[in-house]
mmCIF file of C-alpha atoms in Angstrom:
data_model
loop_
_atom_site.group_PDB
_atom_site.id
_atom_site.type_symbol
_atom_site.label_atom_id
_atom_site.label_comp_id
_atom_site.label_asym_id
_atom_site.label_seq_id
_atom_site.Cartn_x
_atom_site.Cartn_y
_atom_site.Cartn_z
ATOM 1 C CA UNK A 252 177.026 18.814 -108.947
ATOM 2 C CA UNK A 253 177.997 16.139 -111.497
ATOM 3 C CA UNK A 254 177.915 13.766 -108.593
ATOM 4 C CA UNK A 255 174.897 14.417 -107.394
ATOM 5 C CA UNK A 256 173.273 13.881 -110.778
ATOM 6 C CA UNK A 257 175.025 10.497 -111.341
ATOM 7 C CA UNK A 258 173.463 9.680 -108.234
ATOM 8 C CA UNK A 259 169.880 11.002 -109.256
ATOM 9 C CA UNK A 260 170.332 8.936 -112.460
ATOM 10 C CA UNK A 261 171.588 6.070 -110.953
ATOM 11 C CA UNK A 262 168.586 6.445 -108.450
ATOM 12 C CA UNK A 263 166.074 6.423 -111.220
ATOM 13 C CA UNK A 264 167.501 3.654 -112.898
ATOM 14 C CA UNK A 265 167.418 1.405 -109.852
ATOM 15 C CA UNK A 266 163.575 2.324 -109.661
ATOM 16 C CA UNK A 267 163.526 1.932 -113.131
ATOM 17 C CA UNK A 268 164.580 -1.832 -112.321
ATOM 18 C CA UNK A 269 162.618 -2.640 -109.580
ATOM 19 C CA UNK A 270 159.271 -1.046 -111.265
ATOM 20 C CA UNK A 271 160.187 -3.718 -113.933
ATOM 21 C CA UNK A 272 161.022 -6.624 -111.542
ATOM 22 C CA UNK A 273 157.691 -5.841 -109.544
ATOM 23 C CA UNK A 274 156.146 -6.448 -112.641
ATOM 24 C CA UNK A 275 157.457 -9.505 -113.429
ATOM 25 C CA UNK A 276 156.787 -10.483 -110.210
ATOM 26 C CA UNK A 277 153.386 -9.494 -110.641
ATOM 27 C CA UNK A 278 152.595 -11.381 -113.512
ATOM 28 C CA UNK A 279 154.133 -14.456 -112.377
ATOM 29 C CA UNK A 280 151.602 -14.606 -109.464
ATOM 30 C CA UNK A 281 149.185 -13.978 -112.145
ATOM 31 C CA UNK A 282 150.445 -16.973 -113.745
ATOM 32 C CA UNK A 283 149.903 -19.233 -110.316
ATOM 33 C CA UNK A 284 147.232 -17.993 -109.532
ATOM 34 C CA UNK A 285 145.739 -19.345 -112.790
ATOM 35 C CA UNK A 286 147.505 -22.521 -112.575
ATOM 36 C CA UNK A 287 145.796 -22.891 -108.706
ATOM 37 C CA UNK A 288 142.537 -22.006 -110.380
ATOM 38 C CA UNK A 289 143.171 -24.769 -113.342
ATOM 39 C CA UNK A 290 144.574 -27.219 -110.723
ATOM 40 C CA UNK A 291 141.280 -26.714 -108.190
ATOM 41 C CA UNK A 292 139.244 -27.087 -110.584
ATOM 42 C CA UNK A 293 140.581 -30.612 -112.227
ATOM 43 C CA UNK A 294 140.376 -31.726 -108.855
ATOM 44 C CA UNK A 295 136.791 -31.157 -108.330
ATOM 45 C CA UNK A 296 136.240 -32.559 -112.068
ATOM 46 C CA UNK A 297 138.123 -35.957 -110.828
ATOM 47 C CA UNK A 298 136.311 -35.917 -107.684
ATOM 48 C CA UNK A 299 133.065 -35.736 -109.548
ATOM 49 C CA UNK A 300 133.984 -38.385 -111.713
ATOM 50 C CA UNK A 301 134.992 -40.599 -108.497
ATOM 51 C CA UNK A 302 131.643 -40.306 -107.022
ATOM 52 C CA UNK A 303 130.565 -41.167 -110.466
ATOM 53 C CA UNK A 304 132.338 -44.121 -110.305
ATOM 54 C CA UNK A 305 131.996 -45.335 -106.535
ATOM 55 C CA UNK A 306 127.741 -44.874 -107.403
ATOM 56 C CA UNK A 307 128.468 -47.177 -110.818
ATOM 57 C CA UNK A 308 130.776 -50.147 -108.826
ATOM 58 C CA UNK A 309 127.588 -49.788 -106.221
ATOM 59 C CA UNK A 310 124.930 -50.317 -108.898
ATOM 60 C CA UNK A 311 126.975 -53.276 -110.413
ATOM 61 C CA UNK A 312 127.607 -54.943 -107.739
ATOM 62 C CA UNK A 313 124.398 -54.731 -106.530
ATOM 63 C CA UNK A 314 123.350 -56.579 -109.717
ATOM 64 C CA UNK A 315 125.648 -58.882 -109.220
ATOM 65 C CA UNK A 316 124.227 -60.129 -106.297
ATOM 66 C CA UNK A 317 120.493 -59.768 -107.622
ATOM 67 C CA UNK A 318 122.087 -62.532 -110.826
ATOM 68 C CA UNK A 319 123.842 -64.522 -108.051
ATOM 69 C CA UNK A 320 120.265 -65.012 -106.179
ATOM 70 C CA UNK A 321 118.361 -65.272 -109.745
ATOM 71 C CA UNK A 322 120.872 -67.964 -110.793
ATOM 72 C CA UNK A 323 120.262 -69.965 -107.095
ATOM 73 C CA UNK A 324 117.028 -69.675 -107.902
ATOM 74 C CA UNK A 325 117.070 -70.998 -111.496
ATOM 75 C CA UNK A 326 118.954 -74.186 -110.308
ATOM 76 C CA UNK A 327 116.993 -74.965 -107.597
ATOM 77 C CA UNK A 328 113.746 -74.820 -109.694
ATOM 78 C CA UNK A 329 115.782 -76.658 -112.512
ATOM 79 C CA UNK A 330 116.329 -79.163 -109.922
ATOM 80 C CA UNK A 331 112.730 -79.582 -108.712
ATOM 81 C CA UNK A 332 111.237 -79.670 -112.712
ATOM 82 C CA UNK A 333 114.136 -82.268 -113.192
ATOM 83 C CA UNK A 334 112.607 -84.361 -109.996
ATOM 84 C CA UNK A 335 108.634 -83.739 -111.593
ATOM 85 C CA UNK A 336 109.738 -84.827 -114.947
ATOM 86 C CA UNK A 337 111.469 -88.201 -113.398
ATOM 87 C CA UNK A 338 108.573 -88.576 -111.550
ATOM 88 C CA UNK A 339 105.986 -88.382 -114.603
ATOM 89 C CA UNK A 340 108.182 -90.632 -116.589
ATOM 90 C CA UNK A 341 108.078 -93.222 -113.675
ATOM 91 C CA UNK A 342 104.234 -92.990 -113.736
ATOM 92 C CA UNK A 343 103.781 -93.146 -117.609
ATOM 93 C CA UNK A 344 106.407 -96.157 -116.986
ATOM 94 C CA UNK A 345 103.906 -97.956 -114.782
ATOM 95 C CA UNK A 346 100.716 -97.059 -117.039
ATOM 96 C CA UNK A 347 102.334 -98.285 -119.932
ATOM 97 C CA UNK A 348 103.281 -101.778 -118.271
#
């Protein structure tokens, strides 16, 4: 009789122990679960921010190419009011002879 309540005891402690290890096992895919959560949504923050970033390089160098045509421009006009002005002075020259 004593033996067979040893064993009940023993019995109920073992669930006893895995009732407690199921519920650490519980909470510790709890715990992922909110660290997959936290991790998926980072990602989708950086990925944001990427786009973000891609559209940004985009508008710049898009800019960049508008200054590099403005600035071609600019020279070539500088050039051509540098020829009218050498012209002019060559005909005040002549008038003033």
């Amino acid at each position: 009789m004593d033996a067979g309540r040893r064993q009940a005891e023993e019995g109920v402690a073992r669930v006893l122990e895995a009732d407690q290890a199921l519920v650490g096992i519980s909470e510790a895919v709890a715990n992922i679960t909110d660290m997959t959560t936290q991790i998926a949504t980072a990602t989708e923050e950086q990925s944001a921010v990427a786009e973000e970033i891609n559209r940004n390089i985009a508008t710049i160098a898009s800019l960049a190419d508008q200054t590099s045509d403005e600035a071609h421009r600019s020279a070539v006009l500088s050039g051509e009011l540098t020829d009218t002005a050498n012209s002019q002075y060559s005909l005040v020259e002549r008038f003033n002879r």
